[in-house]
XYZ file of C-alpha atoms in Angstrom:
661
model
C -24.001 20.586 13.134
C -21.660 22.251 15.698
C -18.074 21.169 15.765
C -18.030 20.949 19.512
C -20.124 17.718 19.174
C -17.428 16.015 16.987
C -14.862 16.967 19.666
C -17.212 15.627 22.530
C -17.464 12.286 20.283
C -13.853 11.753 20.488
C -13.824 12.177 24.358
C -16.602 9.711 24.323
C -14.580 7.290 22.121
C -11.625 7.836 24.414
C -13.301 6.711 27.210
C -14.838 3.738 25.587
C -11.184 2.805 24.138
C -9.879 2.502 27.583
C -12.749 0.306 28.754
C -12.136 -1.772 25.863
C -8.112 -2.015 26.465
C -8.704 -3.121 30.053
C -11.739 -4.670 30.890
C -11.449 -7.657 28.076
C -8.180 -8.432 28.781
C -8.756 -8.472 32.487
C -11.463 -10.822 31.988
C -9.350 -13.003 29.882
C -7.008 -13.464 32.673
C -9.568 -14.243 35.205
C -11.498 -16.426 32.918
C -14.474 -14.096 33.385
C -16.944 -14.936 30.128
C -19.124 -11.735 30.982
C -16.100 -9.255 30.973
C -14.646 -10.688 27.848
C -17.995 -10.515 25.934
C -17.903 -6.710 26.805
C -15.328 -6.239 24.005
C -17.865 -6.266 20.858
C -20.322 -3.825 22.144
C -17.696 -1.520 23.447
C -15.807 -1.623 19.772
C -18.882 -0.900 17.999
C -19.961 2.078 20.327
C -16.379 3.423 20.045
C -16.616 2.887 16.075
C -19.993 4.794 16.190
C -18.705 8.096 18.159
C -15.688 8.417 16.018
C -17.674 8.058 12.754
C -19.953 10.689 14.272
C -16.703 12.955 14.900
C -15.537 12.273 11.275
C -19.152 13.433 10.050
C -19.141 16.639 11.851
C -15.808 17.372 10.434
C -16.964 16.630 7.043
C -19.732 18.886 7.481
C -18.082 21.673 8.477
C -15.971 21.400 5.328
C -19.094 20.803 3.155
C -20.440 24.124 4.499
C -17.547 26.060 4.327
C -17.218 26.617 8.457
C -14.136 28.901 8.520
C -14.614 29.393 12.003
C -13.249 25.643 12.491
C -9.344 26.204 12.119
C -8.682 23.115 10.130
C -11.365 24.227 7.616
C -10.200 27.606 7.534
C -6.544 26.280 6.607
C -7.483 23.660 4.223
C -10.630 24.703 2.251
C -12.065 27.652 0.281
C -15.715 28.296 -0.809
C -15.067 28.024 -4.447
C -13.304 24.770 -4.258
C -15.108 22.092 -6.247
C -17.268 19.560 -3.760
C -15.075 16.731 -4.183
C -12.042 18.558 -3.179
C -13.732 19.884 -0.078
C -14.872 16.445 0.847
C -11.144 15.184 0.092
C -9.764 18.327 2.171
C -10.983 16.497 5.151
C -8.293 14.213 4.998
C -5.789 16.450 3.228
C -3.985 17.689 6.130
C -2.734 16.529 9.354
C -5.559 16.738 11.742
C -7.955 15.375 9.476
C -5.726 12.652 8.344
C -5.126 11.552 11.813
C -9.028 11.341 12.393
C -9.522 9.022 9.358
C -6.623 6.791 10.752
C -8.670 6.424 14.125
C -12.013 5.957 11.868
C -10.401 2.868 9.727
C -8.604 1.634 13.293
C -12.225 1.699 14.927
C -13.666 0.109 11.725
C -11.313 -2.945 11.993
C -12.426 -3.354 15.617
C -16.104 -3.126 14.722
C -15.506 -5.639 11.991
C -13.903 -8.290 14.145
C -16.697 -7.658 16.708
C -19.085 -8.545 13.922
C -17.219 -11.369 11.914
C -15.023 -12.834 14.828
C -17.762 -15.228 15.993
C -15.516 -18.398 15.251
C -12.861 -16.855 17.430
C -12.069 -18.446 20.750
C -13.551 -15.827 23.427
C -10.164 -15.335 24.885
C -8.375 -14.508 21.662
C -11.111 -12.401 20.597
C -11.185 -10.308 24.128
C -7.221 -9.950 23.732
C -7.314 -8.927 20.053
C -9.999 -6.064 20.645
C -8.078 -5.062 23.987
C -4.867 -4.634 21.875
C -6.804 -2.668 19.224
C -8.046 -0.819 22.292
C -4.633 0.170 23.411
C -3.768 1.474 19.794
C -6.950 3.533 19.602
C -6.255 5.026 23.223
C -2.811 6.374 22.032
C -4.281 7.882 18.823
C -7.068 9.513 20.469
C -4.550 10.867 23.095
C -2.782 12.298 20.275
C -5.506 13.811 18.322
C -7.277 15.476 21.405
C -3.677 16.658 22.941
C -1.972 17.680 19.784
C -4.030 17.639 16.853
C -7.237 18.644 17.613
C -9.274 19.035 14.272
C -12.159 21.237 15.918
C -10.021 24.103 17.201
C -12.172 27.364 16.814
C -11.123 30.654 15.051
C -12.462 33.801 16.719
C -13.332 35.950 14.997
C -14.288 33.499 11.959
C -12.288 34.723 8.830
C -14.296 35.352 5.636
C -12.712 33.240 3.530
C -10.351 30.139 3.532
C -6.880 29.430 2.528
C -7.905 26.600 0.197
C -6.255 23.036 0.184
C -2.538 22.649 -1.215
C -3.225 22.676 -4.921
C -0.828 19.396 -5.553
C -3.853 17.392 -3.462
C -6.731 18.954 -5.407
C -6.920 15.845 -7.621
C -9.063 12.824 -8.022
C -6.072 10.361 -7.249
C -5.342 12.211 -3.977
C -8.830 12.026 -2.900
C -8.863 8.281 -3.138
C -5.176 7.555 -2.521
C -4.904 8.320 1.524
C -8.220 6.320 2.577
C -6.764 3.186 0.611
C -3.323 3.858 2.037
C -4.625 4.017 5.718
C -6.697 0.893 5.078
C -3.697 -0.618 4.420
C -1.305 0.659 7.149
C -4.250 0.663 9.742
C -5.268 -2.795 8.423
C -1.868 -4.526 9.582
C -2.797 -3.357 13.106
C -5.258 -6.683 12.939
C -2.006 -8.688 12.440
C -0.400 -6.938 15.157
C -3.055 -7.581 17.633
C -3.554 -11.263 16.897
C 0.225 -11.740 17.421
C 0.105 -9.707 20.556
C -3.207 -11.442 21.787
C -1.403 -14.873 20.945
C 1.514 -14.103 22.820
C -0.503 -13.152 25.755
C -2.447 -16.354 25.712
C 0.988 -18.550 24.778
C -0.997 -20.547 21.989
C -0.447 -19.964 18.593
C -0.974 -22.888 16.295
C -2.407 -23.277 12.443
C -5.994 -22.195 13.804
C -4.427 -18.747 14.449
C -2.768 -18.592 11.129
C -5.789 -19.111 9.460
C -7.491 -16.489 11.555
C -5.074 -13.850 10.965
C -4.333 -14.522 7.114
C -7.905 -12.953 6.023
C -7.116 -9.770 7.693
C -3.495 -9.486 6.502
C -4.911 -10.264 2.982
C -7.404 -7.283 3.331
C -4.543 -4.956 4.554
C -2.415 -6.176 1.820
C -4.773 -5.484 -0.900
C -5.616 -2.109 0.284
C -2.055 -1.250 0.707
C -1.505 -2.270 -2.889
C -4.157 -0.168 -4.037
C -2.857 2.671 -1.998
C 0.755 2.736 -3.504
C -0.404 1.844 -6.921
C -2.635 5.101 -6.714
C -0.106 7.194 -5.246
C 2.401 6.087 -7.804
C 0.098 7.130 -10.558
C -0.776 10.486 -9.085
C 2.939 11.184 -8.751
C 3.448 10.207 -12.522
C 0.627 12.471 -13.982
C 0.377 15.303 -11.399
C 3.740 16.181 -10.437
C 4.802 16.799 -14.207
C 8.176 14.981 -13.737
C 7.077 11.897 -15.567
C 8.505 9.641 -13.111
C 6.440 6.699 -11.223
C 8.639 5.947 -8.403
C 11.365 8.258 -6.877
C 12.442 6.555 -3.838
C 11.368 9.268 -1.448
C 11.419 8.477 1.944
C 7.703 8.851 2.405
C 7.174 6.328 -0.569
C 9.757 4.086 0.962
C 7.673 4.524 4.294
C 4.774 2.589 2.406
C 6.708 0.199 0.687
C 8.418 -1.433 3.918
C 5.224 -2.536 5.477
C 3.952 -3.939 1.961
C 7.091 -6.116 1.802
C 6.859 -7.127 5.363
C 3.266 -7.750 5.172
C 3.927 -10.053 1.757
C 6.441 -11.975 3.451
C 3.846 -12.383 6.846
C 1.394 -13.470 4.210
C 3.660 -16.282 2.755
C 4.937 -17.257 6.249
C 1.538 -17.550 7.473
C 0.712 -20.092 4.874
C 3.560 -22.259 6.023
C 2.263 -22.163 9.522
C -1.096 -23.296 8.503
C 0.094 -25.744 6.416
C 2.759 -27.235 8.645
C 2.764 -25.270 12.130
C 6.279 -24.085 11.289
C 7.747 -20.909 11.566
C 5.586 -19.843 14.311
C 8.123 -17.605 15.869
C 9.103 -15.767 12.779
C 5.525 -15.408 11.764
C 4.642 -13.670 14.956
C 7.654 -11.379 14.484
C 6.675 -10.533 11.002
C 3.332 -9.660 12.249
C 4.661 -7.258 14.873
C 7.410 -6.106 12.606
C 4.672 -5.119 9.854
C 2.772 -3.111 11.897
C 5.661 -1.305 13.277
C 6.923 -0.345 9.875
C 3.474 1.407 9.227
C 3.944 3.225 12.797
C 7.368 4.322 11.430
C 5.787 5.775 8.261
C 3.467 7.530 10.369
C 6.432 8.941 12.438
C 8.352 9.870 9.253
C 5.365 11.804 7.838
C 4.233 13.847 10.616
C 7.431 14.363 12.691
C 8.824 17.175 10.592
C 11.832 15.127 10.189
C 11.347 15.059 6.525
C 10.556 17.837 3.864
C 8.563 15.919 1.023
C 5.223 16.807 -0.801
C 3.784 13.675 1.184
C 4.821 14.995 4.693
C 1.851 16.675 6.645
C 3.303 18.351 9.876
C 6.240 19.940 11.134
C 5.114 20.430 14.749
C 7.936 18.945 17.013
C 5.651 18.189 19.898
C 3.585 16.004 17.484
C 6.955 14.285 16.484
C 7.822 13.334 20.251
C 4.422 12.147 20.643
C 4.113 9.952 17.747
C 7.883 8.815 18.785
C 6.728 8.031 22.156
C 4.003 5.819 20.449
C 6.421 4.382 18.297
C 8.777 2.986 21.439
C 5.714 1.920 23.269
C 4.047 -0.173 20.987
C 7.020 -1.500 19.402
C 9.469 -1.727 22.400
C 6.400 -3.134 24.374
C 5.282 -5.930 21.694
C 9.180 -7.086 21.094
C 9.701 -7.296 25.087
C 6.782 -9.445 25.028
C 7.795 -11.508 21.933
C 11.536 -11.796 23.531
C 9.548 -12.989 26.779
C 7.061 -15.702 25.498
C 8.502 -16.666 22.069
C 10.784 -18.987 23.494
C 8.144 -21.096 25.042
C 6.327 -21.430 21.780
C 6.953 -25.110 20.293
C 8.066 -25.565 16.990
C 6.073 -27.652 14.380
C 7.110 -30.002 11.228
C 10.221 -30.273 9.531
C 10.948 -29.956 5.976
C 13.488 -30.445 3.329
C 15.147 -27.240 1.957
C 13.662 -28.229 -1.554
C 10.087 -28.121 -0.995
C 7.064 -25.555 -1.154
C 7.911 -24.686 2.574
C 11.592 -23.870 1.555
C 10.982 -21.978 -1.235
C 8.441 -19.435 0.875
C 11.101 -19.370 3.612
C 13.425 -18.285 0.651
C 10.640 -15.786 -0.070
C 10.671 -14.308 3.163
C 14.579 -14.144 3.357
C 14.743 -12.073 0.179
C 11.358 -9.940 0.957
C 12.814 -9.059 4.339
C 16.250 -8.257 3.122
C 14.829 -6.277 0.432
C 12.675 -4.658 3.301
C 16.035 -4.237 5.343
C 17.965 -2.611 2.496
C 14.746 0.285 1.944
C 15.070 1.017 5.528
C 18.685 1.519 5.826
C 18.850 3.654 2.996
C 15.594 5.787 4.512
C 16.948 6.003 7.818
C 20.551 6.510 7.507
C 20.584 9.830 6.295
C 18.283 11.075 9.147
C 20.413 9.117 11.747
C 24.019 10.315 10.347
C 22.328 13.959 10.497
C 20.970 13.729 13.859
C 24.621 12.244 15.128
C 27.131 14.261 13.173
C 25.098 17.128 11.549
C 26.234 16.093 8.054
C 23.621 16.031 5.430
C 23.734 13.212 2.674
C 21.289 12.268 0.266
C 20.533 8.417 -0.576
C 18.834 8.529 -4.128
C 17.729 5.995 -6.773
C 21.207 4.464 -7.606
C 21.695 3.194 -4.028
C 17.894 1.544 -3.986
C 18.245 0.285 -7.760
C 21.815 -1.545 -7.037
C 20.400 -3.166 -3.516
C 16.963 -3.509 -3.598
C 16.904 -4.562 -7.521
C 19.251 -7.613 -7.367
C 17.138 -9.013 -4.614
C 14.073 -8.970 -6.485
C 15.766 -11.164 -9.018
C 16.081 -14.441 -7.151
C 12.647 -13.689 -5.342
C 10.614 -13.685 -8.462
C 12.387 -16.735 -9.820
C 11.553 -18.560 -6.816
C 8.242 -17.435 -6.785
C 7.487 -19.346 -9.982
C 9.068 -22.379 -9.047
C 7.671 -22.476 -5.396
C 4.015 -23.066 -5.940
C 5.023 -26.250 -8.372
C 7.265 -27.934 -5.215
C 5.391 -30.285 -3.203
C 4.935 -29.934 0.568
C 7.778 -31.125 2.797
C 9.757 -32.763 0.369
C 9.895 -31.485 -3.347
C 11.517 -32.459 -6.750
C 13.745 -29.495 -8.151
C 14.336 -31.260 -11.608
C 10.792 -32.116 -12.244
C 9.494 -28.720 -11.310
C 12.361 -27.262 -14.090
C 10.512 -29.804 -16.500
C 7.079 -28.588 -15.929
C 8.567 -25.277 -16.542
C 9.813 -25.930 -19.696
C 7.160 -24.156 -21.670
C 7.926 -20.964 -19.625
C 11.657 -21.111 -20.177
C 11.286 -21.498 -23.770
C 8.808 -18.433 -24.030
C 11.130 -16.598 -21.826
C 13.920 -17.002 -24.293
C 12.073 -16.555 -27.099
C 10.886 -12.999 -25.634
C 14.577 -12.171 -25.260
C 15.415 -12.860 -28.509
C 12.565 -10.886 -30.164
C 13.326 -7.759 -27.582
C 17.028 -7.836 -28.769
C 15.751 -7.934 -32.595
C 13.460 -5.260 -32.386
C 15.012 -2.672 -30.106
C 18.122 -0.550 -30.369
C 19.461 1.188 -27.749
C 18.636 0.870 -23.892
C 20.444 -1.148 -21.232
C 22.046 -4.527 -22.534
C 20.286 -6.253 -19.861
C 16.847 -4.898 -20.222
C 16.027 -7.613 -22.862
C 16.792 -10.593 -20.252
C 14.417 -8.719 -17.732
C 11.713 -8.794 -20.570
C 12.309 -12.710 -20.519
C 12.107 -12.901 -16.913
C 8.662 -11.034 -16.914
C 7.468 -13.551 -19.509
C 8.905 -16.506 -17.585
C 6.995 -15.177 -14.597
C 3.773 -14.883 -16.518
C 3.540 -17.996 -18.247
C 4.905 -19.873 -15.148
C 1.667 -18.887 -13.382
C -0.266 -20.120 -15.986
C 1.889 -23.558 -15.826
C 1.089 -24.040 -12.063
C -2.901 -23.730 -13.022
C -2.511 -26.122 -16.060
C -0.682 -28.426 -14.080
C -3.297 -28.201 -11.287
C -5.917 -29.133 -13.528
C -4.226 -31.477 -15.823
C -4.456 -29.492 -18.727
C -3.892 -31.581 -22.066
C -3.153 -34.406 -19.907
C -6.842 -35.301 -19.009
C -9.905 -35.047 -20.700
C -11.276 -31.629 -21.367
C -14.266 -32.327 -19.183
C -12.080 -33.673 -16.216
C -9.768 -30.576 -16.490
C -12.780 -28.100 -16.680
C -13.964 -29.978 -13.561
C -10.970 -29.741 -11.486
C -10.611 -26.116 -12.591
C -14.041 -25.644 -11.096
C -13.097 -27.235 -7.892
C -9.713 -25.454 -7.787
C -9.699 -23.403 -4.397
C -9.932 -19.761 -5.160
C -6.674 -19.340 -3.154
C -4.781 -21.448 -5.622
C -6.455 -19.168 -8.403
C -5.429 -16.303 -6.346
C -1.998 -17.207 -6.092
C -1.535 -17.819 -9.399
C -3.000 -14.426 -10.779
C -1.122 -12.488 -8.138
C 2.253 -13.799 -9.425
C 1.403 -13.293 -13.104
C 0.735 -9.489 -11.961
C 3.996 -9.309 -10.552
C 5.291 -10.384 -14.152
C 2.998 -8.007 -15.838
C 4.317 -5.216 -13.473
C 7.822 -5.989 -14.173
C 7.294 -5.871 -18.052
C 5.911 -2.197 -17.771
C 8.905 -1.344 -15.401
C 11.378 -2.502 -17.917
C 9.607 -0.991 -21.314
C 9.320 2.337 -19.169
C 12.613 2.355 -17.544
C 14.729 1.125 -20.607
C 13.009 2.281 -23.705
C 11.415 5.605 -22.790
C 12.459 8.623 -25.080
C 12.393 12.479 -23.954
C 12.447 15.271 -25.773
C 12.767 18.885 -24.472
C 12.299 22.007 -26.814
C 10.884 25.590 -26.787
C 8.105 26.177 -28.876
C 5.939 28.759 -30.391
C 2.516 28.311 -32.260
C 3.028 26.460 -35.191
C 6.003 24.825 -34.315
C 6.258 20.970 -34.336
C 8.179 18.336 -32.930
C 8.607 14.623 -33.624
C 8.573 11.805 -30.568
C 8.727 8.004 -31.465
C 7.055 8.370 -34.543
C 4.525 11.043 -33.565
C 4.443 14.569 -34.729
C 2.998 17.228 -32.262
C 2.265 20.919 -33.381
C 1.564 23.559 -30.847
C -1.637 25.422 -32.267
C -2.278 27.683 -29.334
C -1.821 28.845 -25.906
C -5.188 29.307 -24.669
C -5.964 30.854 -21.141
C -8.941 29.255 -19.164
C -10.561 30.364 -15.954
C -11.411 27.658 -13.660
C -13.525 27.548 -10.447
C -10.615 28.616 -8.122
C -7.602 28.630 -10.763
C -6.435 29.883 -13.804
C -4.953 27.852 -16.819
C -2.498 28.550 -19.710
C -3.570 25.514 -21.783
C -0.806 24.520 -24.616
C -3.084 23.059 -27.384
C -1.110 20.273 -29.355
C -2.273 18.571 -32.623
C -1.116 14.916 -32.569
C -0.484 13.157 -35.748
C 0.864 9.551 -36.409
C 2.228 8.881 -40.014
C 0.335 12.122 -40.958
C -2.858 11.240 -40.057
C -4.596 13.344 -36.764
C -4.906 10.951 -33.928
C -6.386 13.489 -31.292
C -5.339 16.704 -29.185
C -3.337 17.029 -26.113
C -3.672 19.732 -23.635
C -1.214 20.143 -20.736
C -1.384 23.207 -18.795
C 0.509 25.693 -16.473
C -2.143 26.208 -13.742
C -2.309 28.898 -10.658
C -4.142 28.575 -7.802
C -5.494 32.027 -7.113
C -6.070 31.772 -3.120
C -2.435 30.648 -2.445
C -0.842 31.980 -5.681
C 0.580 28.748 -6.258
C 1.519 27.220 -9.640
C 0.996 23.600 -10.584
C 2.205 21.517 -13.771
C -0.839 19.661 -15.381
C 0.346 17.246 -17.792
C -1.438 15.618 -20.716
C -1.398 12.033 -21.411
C -2.498 10.313 -24.702
C -2.769 6.645 -24.208
C -1.684 4.341 -27.384
C -2.373 0.611 -26.343
C -0.354 0.266 -23.020
C 1.787 3.095 -24.047
C 1.703 6.860 -23.475
C 2.603 9.877 -24.618
C 3.340 12.410 -21.674
C 3.688 16.284 -22.217
C 4.364 18.384 -19.351
C 4.620 22.300 -20.147
C 7.088 24.883 -18.693
C 6.413 28.482 -17.901
C 5.806 30.778 -20.903
C 8.036 33.588 -21.807
C 7.559 37.145 -22.873
C 8.335 36.432 -26.590
C 5.217 34.013 -26.594
C 7.044 30.774 -26.586
C 6.767 27.856 -23.990
C 9.222 25.243 -22.917
C 7.739 21.502 -23.448
C 8.804 18.386 -22.294
C 7.826 15.443 -24.059
C 8.016 11.744 -23.303
C 7.134 8.629 -25.037
C 6.655 5.645 -22.263
C 6.400 2.117 -23.816
C 4.246 -0.334 -21.768
C 4.096 2.103 -19.000
C 0.485 1.185 -18.161
C 1.577 -2.353 -17.431
C 2.794 -0.938 -14.412
C -0.336 -0.323 -12.757
C -2.128 -3.061 -14.679
C 0.178 -5.572 -12.952
C -0.820 -4.173 -9.554
C -4.460 -4.334 -10.392
C -3.703 -7.792 -11.245
C -1.953 -8.477 -7.989
C -4.881 -7.054 -6.105
C -7.317 -9.307 -8.047
C -5.364 -12.300 -6.871
C -5.498 -11.149 -3.386
C -9.169 -10.815 -3.767
C -9.583 -14.274 -5.124
C -7.394 -15.644 -2.258
C -9.754 -13.567 0.152
C -12.953 -15.180 -1.235
C -11.763 -18.892 -0.684
C -14.092 -20.175 1.893
C -11.357 -21.837 3.659
C -10.102 -18.518 5.163
C -13.764 -17.981 6.707
C -13.891 -21.424 8.879
C -11.326 -22.842 11.597
C -8.343 -24.620 10.516
C -9.067 -28.484 10.109
C -8.245 -30.309 13.516
C -5.689 -32.973 13.073
C -6.629 -36.671 13.351
C -6.505 -38.595 16.678
C -3.666 -40.541 15.551
C -1.433 -37.338 14.449
C -2.781 -35.704 17.841
C -1.470 -38.333 19.706
C 1.951 -38.426 17.532
C 2.515 -34.511 18.163
C 1.756 -34.798 21.844
C 4.022 -37.760 21.989
C 7.081 -35.814 20.431
C 6.403 -32.830 22.452
């Protein structure tokens, strides 16, 4: 399959994107249904051409066509098949093509499943998506052509960056991009609504499923990336506040705030202006992350490009979309009518509180990420903003947030009773206090506040259960009645409780790993043993192993607990021969939700090797918690109410609202 076919398909896709960005919105302004109706078919055609282009590039990797420069720089004929496939997006050009594939996929999904959308809104949404697609297609064709040829063709490729030759990194980028790019739908709905000048409860219900899909995938992408860094980089950490890690966290925080704000707008038609602003800012932060990764302003294991031309181009895209959308917002937002009022102590009030702390924490991460870059640009001085800054700014903002998260679902709409909710949460409070006491009793060492956070995690998990128990009147009504109420409970209610419980589970894992981990670094020879957290580990041998495109020096360790063998661990120092690049392959042994973690150093001439041992209690709860959060998101997404329009107000209420306006 000729690479020129892929390049030509991108040109055709750009032509369709131009049509999609102009014709539907022109039809909307003129009230021409025929012009507006062109948007879905053009969006589907555009998706087909971009997908064809991606398939051509994938084929070039599978057959090791080294006449394509992108394949030569990022592949090798002896590389395993899975990494030939993941190599397609393991580089700047291929990852940008994947970005556009996902962007056009969302446009195609709107075209196929947006039948309940008003024709004008659907046309404007697809037009805005078309604007974004045009920008990125021009960027690819002008600065990042994945089909550039080499003549003569090299005999062999340079291989993919060894750090990216991992199953986790094969899955992580597509999940992350589905989240990043998915928020373009929220952005498109916001801009389209500002163009129409009509934003109501129905709009909030239409935008929520798309936002929820993006949030679920971004959660999955961040979680997978965290776990990959944990086991692949050999340093034993799961989050380092790297600027590129922060670039994915910021849209997640803003997207979480957007989800909760949209609920208030749907239920009370309040927070219209704020919800639209959040929709714009969330995708803007996704674009900012793209700029940070690809502009060359950062040096990171995550960073792809260092070409200034690409950075300037992406900066222009950033300015155009963020500046343009905010200018439109400043013009149209004052014309939006506000909805119903509510008391500070209410479910709406709790959701506003949630938004306040989520956006404040997002701002803290933004400042910590961009301040060193701004300072270096303005003064030339280089500083590093590391974990201490984020731990002391981001962490304290999360505490009141998670407490409010437990109270909020139990409060009534419009006006709530805080004392009554506190009484309902008595069981959760008792369990939380018991967890604090037990933790103090069974642990020695560690931060003095760690048991308090263990108790807070237990309070969150039990509080989420209390929410469901209250809704189904558990133990207050006959079992048959409670069961019937549980079956009739909206899936969104189950989803909220499950997602909130997932936050508590993740917090418990963070506290366990951070406060109570044990670390030992020793120099070992075959036959030597070391004790870590009650386990005896004996180095049996150093074994060289030849892989398909690498050489391993494996440290084979026998693990015993109480003198009884419980298995072996085989960490390795690996050398990828094509690039002559070493990597560290850590070994993990799971014991319940805790793990033994072994990371080898370099072998010395005397036959010894440096070994780094960790015991990480409850560490797996970090990622189990994110899986539970995703499950909660999927339960909410399956709620049939998100697949139909918002209920129309009664005639009496509509007349009252009209009179008030």
